[in-house]
């Protein structure tokens, strides 16, 4: 008789079997994920990340009594990623999500609970029907307390007026929403005005993170990697923002992506998409590009007198004491927004229409109807003034328009006229003038100056028209 040949099952096969049987495999935006049930609740991990690798090794050891080799784990993960790539994409969320008409906010603690906001109220749910991922940066939110208000939080803030507080709270509500666009929050002020402190408070209130504030990244790739690890991006102590980074911040605030070459591939590509709330702090006004200024809320903090300063440890204790009630009050306002937004029809909307609608939906929390747009218009005027002070072309166009309106001519003609006005004197490239004016157009409109670009019949010439926004025919 011939002895039966014994089938040897490799560690790779055993690891893959564990992954297939015990993990729910999925993919989202070129990445593979695994959702597993642990003794601490349901968890979703990036499949090739350290969290799932640890889970897989531990499950193997529990079932086989030994530890698999690193090579076997690596090969099994590649096979599981292939299996995860089959089928429809399943959304994976970081901190805040939407599903079935409800909003979910991950507490980020060991319980696995999330805050659910629907049309009737907000409440805590033990097992949200969405997949939240957490990075090494993620820290837990406190469990919110009902019946609180924003008074204790307001007393901690060094803001110039109630309009600034209204805009700040509305920004917080927007940042808790799962979809943007989000205004860039630019906080300026002299040394000791509490810029970094305010940024840390907002982080801890909305998206607690081990790295509360960071420096600006040096590349587009690094910025999108930061987007994949935290919901709120907070950059501290800026001295300037380069043109390429300003454009990138605009893209992330309103929604954008990046394609990168896949590792060990000649033509493969992976991509990241991100729309994130952004906080910037600086002593100077660093938001100087018109397109970024048009997406920003600019808060300038006043100096704090020495006799009004609070010991940092006492300040931290006061904030931690009011944080659960403050989060509860924000959720109350957020629920109000969700209830009012569907039937809201404003008379006018600025560039960030979604943020403006949100502010109008909750403005009765702060004052009479119209108070939000009054505060927002005032803040946008501040941003326009910063551009007027820092962009020589803006000042030259405004001065030229004041002398003759309306005006129509070619880019070459306008460049020559503006060269005589611009300070400091320097030549203006007519070919680049159109693009620069398009960037300035939203800010110029806030100063009642309209810019139009037209071709002459079927010719190649392009005419630029400057006119008064409210008196043009």
Tab-separated table of C-alpha atoms in Angstrom:
chain	number	residue	atom	x	y	z
A	1	UNK	CA	0.000	0.000	0.000
A	2	UNK	CA	1.127	3.487	-0.828
A	3	UNK	CA	1.172	5.897	2.088
A	4	UNK	CA	-0.974	8.968	1.618
A	5	UNK	CA	1.029	12.081	0.906
A	6	UNK	CA	0.723	14.558	3.761
A	7	UNK	CA	-0.366	18.027	2.698
A	8	UNK	CA	1.741	20.762	4.271
A	9	UNK	CA	-0.033	24.067	4.696
A	10	UNK	CA	2.362	27.003	4.709
A	11	UNK	CA	2.268	29.829	7.218
A	12	UNK	CA	1.334	32.165	4.367
A	13	UNK	CA	-1.786	30.109	3.624
A	14	UNK	CA	-2.689	29.974	7.302
A	15	UNK	CA	-2.310	33.740	7.663
A	16	UNK	CA	-4.410	34.366	4.560
A	17	UNK	CA	-7.078	31.991	5.892
A	18	UNK	CA	-7.246	33.952	9.160
A	19	UNK	CA	-7.523	37.232	7.259
A	20	UNK	CA	-10.281	35.992	4.951
A	21	UNK	CA	-12.350	34.314	7.688
A	22	UNK	CA	-12.011	36.848	10.493
A	23	UNK	CA	-11.506	40.195	8.751
A	24	UNK	CA	-13.844	42.143	6.484
A	25	UNK	CA	-11.580	43.184	3.609
A	26	UNK	CA	-12.285	46.318	1.579
A	27	UNK	CA	-10.586	49.085	-0.371
A	28	UNK	CA	-10.933	52.846	-0.621
A	29	UNK	CA	-8.917	55.354	-2.675
A	30	UNK	CA	-6.182	52.950	-3.773
A	31	UNK	CA	-5.719	51.544	-0.262
A	32	UNK	CA	-6.721	48.185	1.213
A	33	UNK	CA	-8.402	47.975	4.628
A	34	UNK	CA	-9.410	45.259	7.072
A	35	UNK	CA	-12.180	45.575	9.643
A	36	UNK	CA	-11.862	43.205	12.597
A	37	UNK	CA	-13.599	42.609	15.919
A	38	UNK	CA	-11.319	42.860	18.943
A	39	UNK	CA	-11.920	42.712	22.690
A	40	UNK	CA	-12.111	46.512	22.492
A	41	UNK	CA	-14.778	46.592	19.780
A	42	UNK	CA	-14.733	46.872	16.011
A	43	UNK	CA	-11.609	48.368	14.456
A	44	UNK	CA	-10.689	49.254	10.868
A	45	UNK	CA	-7.007	49.179	9.939
A	46	UNK	CA	-5.083	49.978	6.805
A	47	UNK	CA	-4.264	46.467	5.672
A	48	UNK	CA	-0.528	46.991	5.305
A	49	UNK	CA	-0.305	49.209	8.363
A	50	UNK	CA	1.176	48.189	11.728
A	51	UNK	CA	-2.210	47.803	13.449
A	52	UNK	CA	-3.484	45.002	11.234
A	53	UNK	CA	-0.082	43.311	11.097
A	54	UNK	CA	-0.043	43.141	14.897
A	55	UNK	CA	-3.590	41.745	14.973
A	56	UNK	CA	-2.752	39.129	12.334
A	57	UNK	CA	0.407	37.962	14.110
A	58	UNK	CA	-1.413	37.703	17.451
A	59	UNK	CA	-4.302	35.727	15.937
A	60	UNK	CA	-1.804	33.359	14.320
A	61	UNK	CA	-0.020	32.867	17.626
A	62	UNK	CA	-3.326	32.241	19.441
A	63	UNK	CA	-4.340	29.558	16.941
A	64	UNK	CA	-0.929	27.959	16.250
A	65	UNK	CA	1.080	28.613	19.393
A	66	UNK	CA	3.988	30.192	17.557
A	67	UNK	CA	4.937	33.408	15.787
A	68	UNK	CA	4.976	33.556	11.964
A	69	UNK	CA	8.027	34.799	10.148
A	70	UNK	CA	8.237	38.364	8.898
A	71	UNK	CA	8.478	37.127	5.302
A	72	UNK	CA	5.307	35.038	5.683
A	73	UNK	CA	3.388	38.004	7.114
A	74	UNK	CA	4.594	40.263	4.320
A	75	UNK	CA	3.550	37.797	1.612
A	76	UNK	CA	0.176	37.159	3.250
A	77	UNK	CA	-0.529	40.873	3.443
A	78	UNK	CA	0.161	41.240	-0.278
A	79	UNK	CA	-2.278	38.407	-1.051
A	80	UNK	CA	-4.931	39.862	1.287
A	81	UNK	CA	-4.513	43.278	-0.341
A	82	UNK	CA	-5.185	41.655	-3.720
A	83	UNK	CA	-8.365	40.095	-2.345
A	84	UNK	CA	-9.420	43.420	-0.799
A	85	UNK	CA	-9.062	45.186	-4.147
A	86	UNK	CA	-11.877	43.100	-5.641
A	87	UNK	CA	-15.361	44.565	-5.461
A	88	UNK	CA	-16.848	47.988	-4.828
A	89	UNK	CA	-15.094	50.656	-2.811
A	90	UNK	CA	-16.219	51.051	0.784
A	91	UNK	CA	-15.728	54.503	2.340
A	92	UNK	CA	-13.319	54.773	5.247
A	93	UNK	CA	-13.564	57.844	7.474
A	94	UNK	CA	-11.268	59.705	9.826
A	95	UNK	CA	-12.965	61.257	12.900
A	96	UNK	CA	-16.219	62.329	11.185
A	97	UNK	CA	-18.498	60.511	8.727
A	98	UNK	CA	-21.914	60.537	7.083
A	99	UNK	CA	-24.245	57.605	6.504
A	100	UNK	CA	-27.962	57.237	5.927
A	101	UNK	CA	-28.687	60.919	6.464
A	102	UNK	CA	-26.849	60.956	9.815
A	103	UNK	CA	-23.488	62.358	10.896
A	104	UNK	CA	-21.144	60.255	13.013
A	105	UNK	CA	-18.165	61.553	15.025
A	106	UNK	CA	-15.652	58.999	16.303
A	107	UNK	CA	-14.814	59.497	19.969
A	108	UNK	CA	-11.503	57.783	19.281
A	109	UNK	CA	-11.423	55.983	22.647
A	110	UNK	CA	-11.263	52.298	23.546
A	111	UNK	CA	-15.062	51.953	23.706
A	112	UNK	CA	-15.486	52.339	19.944
A	113	UNK	CA	-18.462	54.637	20.536
A	114	UNK	CA	-19.387	57.464	18.200
A	115	UNK	CA	-21.644	60.499	18.388
A	116	UNK	CA	-24.623	60.232	16.036
A	117	UNK	CA	-26.475	63.353	14.896
A	118	UNK	CA	-29.792	62.973	13.082
A	119	UNK	CA	-32.831	65.158	12.512
A	120	UNK	CA	-34.154	64.546	16.020
A	121	UNK	CA	-31.128	64.894	18.313
A	122	UNK	CA	-27.560	63.798	18.988
A	123	UNK	CA	-26.652	60.736	21.009
A	124	UNK	CA	-23.855	58.243	21.655
A	125	UNK	CA	-23.992	54.918	19.781
A	126	UNK	CA	-21.803	51.916	20.685
A	127	UNK	CA	-21.379	50.500	17.157
A	128	UNK	CA	-21.583	53.080	14.356
A	129	UNK	CA	-22.478	51.687	10.891
A	130	UNK	CA	-19.428	53.360	9.302
A	131	UNK	CA	-15.765	52.421	9.148
A	132	UNK	CA	-13.554	54.779	11.115
A	133	UNK	CA	-9.800	54.501	10.864
A	134	UNK	CA	-7.441	55.841	13.489
A	135	UNK	CA	-3.795	56.715	13.062
A	136	UNK	CA	-1.002	56.752	15.631
A	137	UNK	CA	-1.785	60.460	15.997
A	138	UNK	CA	-5.425	59.983	17.055
A	139	UNK	CA	-6.398	60.863	20.620
A	140	UNK	CA	-9.882	60.518	22.141
A	141	UNK	CA	-12.529	63.170	22.439
A	142	UNK	CA	-14.210	63.558	25.822
A	143	UNK	CA	-17.717	62.179	26.171
A	144	UNK	CA	-19.935	65.232	25.598
A	145	UNK	CA	-22.205	66.509	28.354
A	146	UNK	CA	-25.675	67.858	27.652
A	147	UNK	CA	-27.089	71.092	28.968
A	148	UNK	CA	-23.871	73.093	28.807
A	149	UNK	CA	-23.116	76.356	27.059
A	150	UNK	CA	-20.155	78.112	25.483
A	151	UNK	CA	-19.645	80.724	28.209
A	152	UNK	CA	-16.699	79.036	29.954
A	153	UNK	CA	-15.018	78.408	26.596
A	154	UNK	CA	-15.633	81.993	25.499
A	155	UNK	CA	-14.009	83.312	28.670
A	156	UNK	CA	-10.796	81.480	27.805
A	157	UNK	CA	-10.458	83.067	24.373
A	158	UNK	CA	-8.543	86.222	23.553
A	159	UNK	CA	-10.780	87.527	20.762
A	160	UNK	CA	-11.448	91.117	19.756
A	161	UNK	CA	-15.235	90.996	19.444
A	162	UNK	CA	-18.335	88.794	19.434
A	163	UNK	CA	-18.346	88.632	15.640
A	164	UNK	CA	-14.979	86.869	15.771
A	165	UNK	CA	-16.358	84.425	18.353
A	166	UNK	CA	-19.360	83.689	16.151
A	167	UNK	CA	-17.121	82.979	13.169
A	168	UNK	CA	-14.842	80.796	15.296
A	169	UNK	CA	-17.717	78.685	16.625
A	170	UNK	CA	-19.180	78.365	13.134
A	171	UNK	CA	-15.759	77.212	11.922
A	172	UNK	CA	-15.754	74.575	14.679
A	173	UNK	CA	-19.178	73.332	13.572
A	174	UNK	CA	-18.009	73.209	9.956
A	175	UNK	CA	-14.858	71.304	10.976
A	176	UNK	CA	-16.985	68.643	12.686
A	177	UNK	CA	-18.908	68.094	9.459
A	178	UNK	CA	-17.786	65.126	7.324
A	179	UNK	CA	-17.666	67.140	4.096
A	180	UNK	CA	-16.216	70.509	3.138
A	181	UNK	CA	-15.269	72.871	1.803
A	182	UNK	CA	-13.782	74.316	4.980
A	183	UNK	CA	-12.508	77.872	5.451
A	184	UNK	CA	-8.835	78.177	6.343
A	185	UNK	CA	-8.586	79.616	9.854
A	186	UNK	CA	-5.654	82.070	9.918
A	187	UNK	CA	-4.758	83.285	13.433
A	188	UNK	CA	-2.376	86.247	13.682
A	189	UNK	CA	-1.110	88.420	16.495
A	190	UNK	CA	2.030	89.551	18.273
A	191	UNK	CA	4.141	87.310	20.468
A	192	UNK	CA	2.238	86.262	23.557
A	193	UNK	CA	-1.220	86.952	22.111
A	194	UNK	CA	-2.209	83.294	22.488
A	195	UNK	CA	-2.184	82.195	18.834
A	196	UNK	CA	-0.692	78.757	19.416
A	197	UNK	CA	-2.793	78.311	22.532
A	198	UNK	CA	-6.004	78.973	20.613
A	199	UNK	CA	-4.945	76.564	17.860
A	200	UNK	CA	-4.268	73.826	20.442
A	201	UNK	CA	-7.640	74.407	22.084
A	202	UNK	CA	-9.436	74.049	18.763
A	203	UNK	CA	-7.531	70.847	17.984
A	204	UNK	CA	-8.391	69.333	21.364
A	205	UNK	CA	-12.017	70.321	20.970
A	206	UNK	CA	-12.535	68.908	17.456
A	207	UNK	CA	-9.798	66.421	16.579
A	208	UNK	CA	-7.379	65.660	19.448
A	209	UNK	CA	-3.977	64.623	18.154
A	210	UNK	CA	-0.609	63.654	19.630
A	211	UNK	CA	1.061	66.267	17.432
A	212	UNK	CA	-1.193	69.225	18.218
A	213	UNK	CA	0.752	71.712	16.093
A	214	UNK	CA	3.315	71.099	13.385
A	215	UNK	CA	5.532	72.929	10.926
A	216	UNK	CA	4.566	73.343	7.309
A	217	UNK	CA	5.530	70.361	5.132
A	218	UNK	CA	8.204	70.723	2.491
A	219	UNK	CA	6.379	68.847	-0.293
A	220	UNK	CA	2.930	68.078	-1.669
A	221	UNK	CA	3.390	64.408	-0.821
A	222	UNK	CA	4.158	65.166	2.837
A	223	UNK	CA	1.081	67.356	3.126
A	224	UNK	CA	-1.222	64.655	1.764
A	225	UNK	CA	0.345	62.085	4.074
A	226	UNK	CA	-0.546	64.425	6.953
A	227	UNK	CA	-4.099	64.540	5.573
A	228	UNK	CA	-4.329	60.748	5.801
A	229	UNK	CA	-3.433	60.746	9.506
A	230	UNK	CA	-5.508	63.560	10.975
A	231	UNK	CA	-8.803	65.293	10.267
A	232	UNK	CA	-7.683	68.825	11.190
A	233	UNK	CA	-4.374	70.199	9.912
A	234	UNK	CA	-2.750	72.753	12.222
A	235	UNK	CA	0.454	74.571	11.276
A	236	UNK	CA	2.131	76.824	13.803
A	237	UNK	CA	4.424	79.858	13.770
A	238	UNK	CA	4.519	80.489	10.030
A	239	UNK	CA	6.785	83.194	8.650
A	240	UNK	CA	5.534	82.994	5.056
A	241	UNK	CA	3.593	80.750	2.681
A	242	UNK	CA	5.146	80.040	-0.700
A	243	UNK	CA	3.018	80.323	-3.830
A	244	UNK	CA	2.921	76.567	-4.473
A	245	UNK	CA	1.915	75.848	-0.878
A	246	UNK	CA	-0.750	78.559	-0.922
A	247	UNK	CA	-2.278	76.921	-4.002
A	248	UNK	CA	-2.112	73.520	-2.297
A	249	UNK	CA	-3.820	74.781	0.865
A	250	UNK	CA	-6.599	76.180	-1.330
A	251	UNK	CA	-6.981	72.776	-2.956
A	252	UNK	CA	-7.184	70.933	0.362
A	253	UNK	CA	-9.625	73.441	1.891
A	254	UNK	CA	-12.072	73.036	-0.977
A	255	UNK	CA	-11.200	69.483	-2.076
A	256	UNK	CA	-8.412	68.039	-4.189
A	257	UNK	CA	-6.099	65.102	-4.711
A	258	UNK	CA	-2.668	63.920	-5.728
A	259	UNK	CA	-1.502	60.986	-7.832
A	260	UNK	CA	1.764	59.270	-6.894
A	261	UNK	CA	3.760	56.517	-8.582
A	262	UNK	CA	3.117	53.180	-6.943
A	263	UNK	CA	6.081	51.583	-5.208
A	264	UNK	CA	7.973	49.033	-7.324
A	265	UNK	CA	5.954	49.941	-10.411
A	266	UNK	CA	6.776	51.739	-13.659
A	267	UNK	CA	3.286	52.861	-14.589
A	268	UNK	CA	1.121	52.111	-11.536
A	269	UNK	CA	-0.346	55.048	-9.654
A	270	UNK	CA	-1.979	55.529	-6.286
A	271	UNK	CA	-3.943	58.597	-5.342
A	272	UNK	CA	-5.024	60.538	-2.295
A	273	UNK	CA	-8.056	62.790	-2.046
A	274	UNK	CA	-8.574	65.158	0.847
A	275	UNK	CA	-10.759	68.022	2.016
A	276	UNK	CA	-9.627	69.149	5.449
A	277	UNK	CA	-10.068	71.972	7.972
A	278	UNK	CA	-6.821	73.941	8.250
A	279	UNK	CA	-5.480	76.165	11.054
A	280	UNK	CA	-2.547	78.533	10.476
A	281	UNK	CA	-0.845	80.670	13.121
A	282	UNK	CA	1.655	83.467	12.471
A	283	UNK	CA	2.818	86.781	13.873
A	284	UNK	CA	2.463	88.468	10.488
A	285	UNK	CA	-0.393	88.278	8.013
A	286	UNK	CA	0.820	85.344	5.919
A	287	UNK	CA	-2.360	84.888	3.871
A	288	UNK	CA	-1.327	87.162	1.011
A	289	UNK	CA	-2.497	85.315	-2.086
A	290	UNK	CA	-5.994	86.445	-3.146
A	291	UNK	CA	-7.343	82.931	-3.756
A	292	UNK	CA	-6.293	81.779	-0.269
A	293	UNK	CA	-7.574	84.991	1.333
A	294	UNK	CA	-10.944	84.403	-0.341
A	295	UNK	CA	-11.112	81.023	1.438
A	296	UNK	CA	-9.914	82.237	4.826
A	297	UNK	CA	-11.232	83.513	8.126
A	298	UNK	CA	-8.620	85.903	9.510
A	299	UNK	CA	-8.525	86.393	13.286
A	300	UNK	CA	-6.079	88.937	14.701
A	301	UNK	CA	-5.640	88.482	18.447
A	302	UNK	CA	-4.980	91.536	20.629
A	303	UNK	CA	-2.061	91.693	23.037
A	304	UNK	CA	-2.715	90.244	26.496
A	305	UNK	CA	-1.827	92.571	29.397
A	306	UNK	CA	0.559	90.993	31.888
A	307	UNK	CA	-1.933	91.353	34.740
A	308	UNK	CA	-4.500	89.291	32.790
A	309	UNK	CA	-2.277	86.345	31.901
A	310	UNK	CA	-3.196	82.934	33.322
A	311	UNK	CA	-0.709	80.314	34.460
A	312	UNK	CA	-0.517	77.642	31.712
A	313	UNK	CA	-1.319	74.778	34.107
A	314	UNK	CA	-4.364	76.635	35.453
A	315	UNK	CA	-5.475	77.501	31.917
A	316	UNK	CA	-5.191	73.858	30.835
A	317	UNK	CA	-7.176	72.730	33.882
A	318	UNK	CA	-9.943	75.251	33.177
A	319	UNK	CA	-10.178	74.142	29.582
A	320	UNK	CA	-10.258	70.435	30.462
A	321	UNK	CA	-13.000	71.150	33.007
A	322	UNK	CA	-15.235	72.811	30.420
A	323	UNK	CA	-14.311	70.657	27.407
A	324	UNK	CA	-17.113	68.032	27.746
A	325	UNK	CA	-19.797	70.723	28.145
A	326	UNK	CA	-18.307	72.803	25.335
A	327	UNK	CA	-18.381	69.803	22.988
A	328	UNK	CA	-21.983	69.141	24.017
A	329	UNK	CA	-22.917	72.754	23.265
A	330	UNK	CA	-21.227	72.514	19.850
A	331	UNK	CA	-23.235	69.365	19.132
A	332	UNK	CA	-26.433	71.197	20.073
A	333	UNK	CA	-25.585	73.894	17.529
A	334	UNK	CA	-24.572	71.279	14.983
A	335	UNK	CA	-27.920	69.520	15.359
A	336	UNK	CA	-29.643	72.898	14.891
A	337	UNK	CA	-27.700	73.345	11.660
A	338	UNK	CA	-28.732	69.912	10.388
A	339	UNK	CA	-32.359	70.739	11.126
A	340	UNK	CA	-32.346	74.186	9.494
A	341	UNK	CA	-30.103	73.659	6.456
A	342	UNK	CA	-32.511	71.727	4.174
A	343	UNK	CA	-35.056	74.570	3.966
A	344	UNK	CA	-32.570	77.460	4.045
A	345	UNK	CA	-32.629	79.826	1.036
A	346	UNK	CA	-30.307	82.824	1.611
A	347	UNK	CA	-30.617	85.947	-0.527
A	348	UNK	CA	-26.918	85.852	-1.426
A	349	UNK	CA	-23.941	83.575	-0.896
A	350	UNK	CA	-20.189	84.297	-0.987
A	351	UNK	CA	-17.398	82.062	-2.332
A	352	UNK	CA	-17.606	79.427	0.425
A	353	UNK	CA	-21.355	79.056	0.075
A	354	UNK	CA	-21.575	75.930	2.230
A	355	UNK	CA	-19.893	77.623	5.169
A	356	UNK	CA	-22.082	80.710	4.763
A	357	UNK	CA	-25.272	78.597	4.721
A	358	UNK	CA	-24.075	76.839	7.874
A	359	UNK	CA	-23.432	80.156	9.601
A	360	UNK	CA	-26.847	81.501	8.637
A	361	UNK	CA	-28.521	78.270	9.798
A	362	UNK	CA	-27.226	78.728	13.366
A	363	UNK	CA	-26.970	82.521	13.629
A	364	UNK	CA	-29.909	82.823	16.040
A	365	UNK	CA	-27.640	81.207	18.629
A	366	UNK	CA	-25.596	84.415	18.551
A	367	UNK	CA	-27.974	87.230	17.627
A	368	UNK	CA	-30.556	88.590	15.242
A	369	UNK	CA	-31.055	87.463	11.630
A	370	UNK	CA	-28.278	88.806	9.442
A	371	UNK	CA	-25.640	88.796	12.184
A	372	UNK	CA	-23.591	86.028	10.570
A	373	UNK	CA	-23.239	87.675	7.171
A	374	UNK	CA	-22.416	90.957	8.887
A	375	UNK	CA	-19.570	89.261	10.787
A	376	UNK	CA	-18.434	87.316	7.721
A	377	UNK	CA	-18.500	90.372	5.429
A	378	UNK	CA	-16.482	92.318	7.986
A	379	UNK	CA	-13.898	89.540	8.170
A	380	UNK	CA	-13.647	89.280	4.381
A	381	UNK	CA	-13.082	93.034	4.264
A	382	UNK	CA	-10.122	92.529	6.607
A	383	UNK	CA	-8.707	89.911	4.234
A	384	UNK	CA	-9.180	92.323	1.331
A	385	UNK	CA	-7.366	95.045	3.240
A	386	UNK	CA	-4.416	92.699	3.866
A	387	UNK	CA	-4.181	91.956	0.143
A	388	UNK	CA	-4.428	95.663	-0.649
A	389	UNK	CA	-1.559	96.371	1.737
A	390	UNK	CA	0.705	93.530	0.606
A	391	UNK	CA	0.021	93.103	-3.137
A	392	UNK	CA	1.389	96.012	-5.215
A	393	UNK	CA	-0.690	95.014	-8.251
A	394	UNK	CA	-3.920	95.151	-6.250
A	395	UNK	CA	-3.114	98.652	-5.008
A	396	UNK	CA	-2.193	99.776	-8.533
A	397	UNK	CA	-5.429	98.418	-10.044
A	398	UNK	CA	-7.499	100.038	-7.298
A	399	UNK	CA	-5.763	103.397	-7.788
A	400	UNK	CA	-6.096	103.204	-11.570
A	401	UNK	CA	-9.786	102.280	-11.355
A	402	UNK	CA	-10.477	105.233	-9.062
A	403	UNK	CA	-9.137	107.581	-11.730
A	404	UNK	CA	-11.032	106.233	-14.722
A	405	UNK	CA	-13.998	103.899	-14.703
A	406	UNK	CA	-15.033	102.127	-16.794
A	407	UNK	CA	-11.893	101.280	-18.761
A	408	UNK	CA	-11.378	98.786	-21.583
A	409	UNK	CA	-8.232	97.779	-23.430
A	410	UNK	CA	-5.679	95.058	-24.029
A	411	UNK	CA	-3.413	93.445	-21.455
A	412	UNK	CA	-0.476	95.262	-23.054
A	413	UNK	CA	-2.197	98.626	-22.665
A	414	UNK	CA	-3.181	97.941	-19.060
A	415	UNK	CA	0.302	96.683	-18.177
A	416	UNK	CA	1.854	99.952	-19.384
A	417	UNK	CA	-0.660	102.032	-17.427
A	418	UNK	CA	-0.193	100.030	-14.230
A	419	UNK	CA	3.605	100.148	-14.501
A	420	UNK	CA	3.398	103.903	-14.045
A	421	UNK	CA	1.467	103.465	-10.783
A	422	UNK	CA	2.807	100.309	-9.140
A	423	UNK	CA	5.106	100.718	-6.155
A	424	UNK	CA	7.871	99.660	-6.210
A	425	UNK	CA	8.235	100.371	-9.920
A	426	UNK	CA	8.818	97.227	-11.969
A	427	UNK	CA	7.819	95.929	-15.396
A	428	UNK	CA	4.586	93.928	-15.718
A	429	UNK	CA	4.453	91.005	-18.117
A	430	UNK	CA	1.264	91.424	-20.231
A	431	UNK	CA	1.090	87.652	-20.848
A	432	UNK	CA	0.939	86.943	-17.090
A	433	UNK	CA	-1.269	89.919	-16.190
A	434	UNK	CA	-4.532	88.138	-16.994
A	435	UNK	CA	-3.796	85.275	-14.627
A	436	UNK	CA	-2.802	87.615	-11.815
A	437	UNK	CA	-5.966	89.653	-12.288
A	438	UNK	CA	-8.126	86.531	-12.194
A	439	UNK	CA	-6.618	85.667	-8.821
A	440	UNK	CA	-7.361	89.198	-7.610
A	441	UNK	CA	-10.890	89.291	-9.048
A	442	UNK	CA	-12.759	88.028	-5.916
A	443	UNK	CA	-10.941	90.501	-3.657
A	444	UNK	CA	-11.444	93.343	-6.143
A	445	UNK	CA	-15.172	92.558	-6.268
A	446	UNK	CA	-15.288	93.054	-2.507
A	447	UNK	CA	-14.019	96.591	-3.292
A	448	UNK	CA	-16.797	97.011	-5.927
A	449	UNK	CA	-14.404	96.593	-8.868
A	450	UNK	CA	-15.449	94.245	-11.649
A	451	UNK	CA	-12.968	92.634	-14.093
A	452	UNK	CA	-14.127	91.001	-17.338
A	453	UNK	CA	-12.142	89.294	-20.077
A	454	UNK	CA	-13.504	89.228	-23.636
A	455	UNK	CA	-12.238	88.300	-27.076
A	456	UNK	CA	-12.856	90.751	-29.919
A	457	UNK	CA	-15.188	89.012	-32.364
A	458	UNK	CA	-13.261	86.098	-33.888
A	459	UNK	CA	-9.892	87.771	-33.504
A	460	UNK	CA	-7.062	86.849	-31.256
A	461	UNK	CA	-7.086	90.043	-29.216
A	462	UNK	CA	-8.389	89.913	-25.679
A	463	UNK	CA	-9.944	92.905	-23.999
A	464	UNK	CA	-9.895	93.561	-20.284
A	465	UNK	CA	-12.701	95.656	-18.842
A	466	UNK	CA	-12.536	97.389	-15.463
A	467	UNK	CA	-15.811	98.813	-14.218
A	468	UNK	CA	-17.728	99.610	-11.064
A	469	UNK	CA	-19.509	96.512	-9.880
A	470	UNK	CA	-22.753	98.242	-8.973
A	471	UNK	CA	-23.058	100.881	-11.699
A	472	UNK	CA	-22.019	99.009	-14.807
A	473	UNK	CA	-24.645	98.850	-17.522
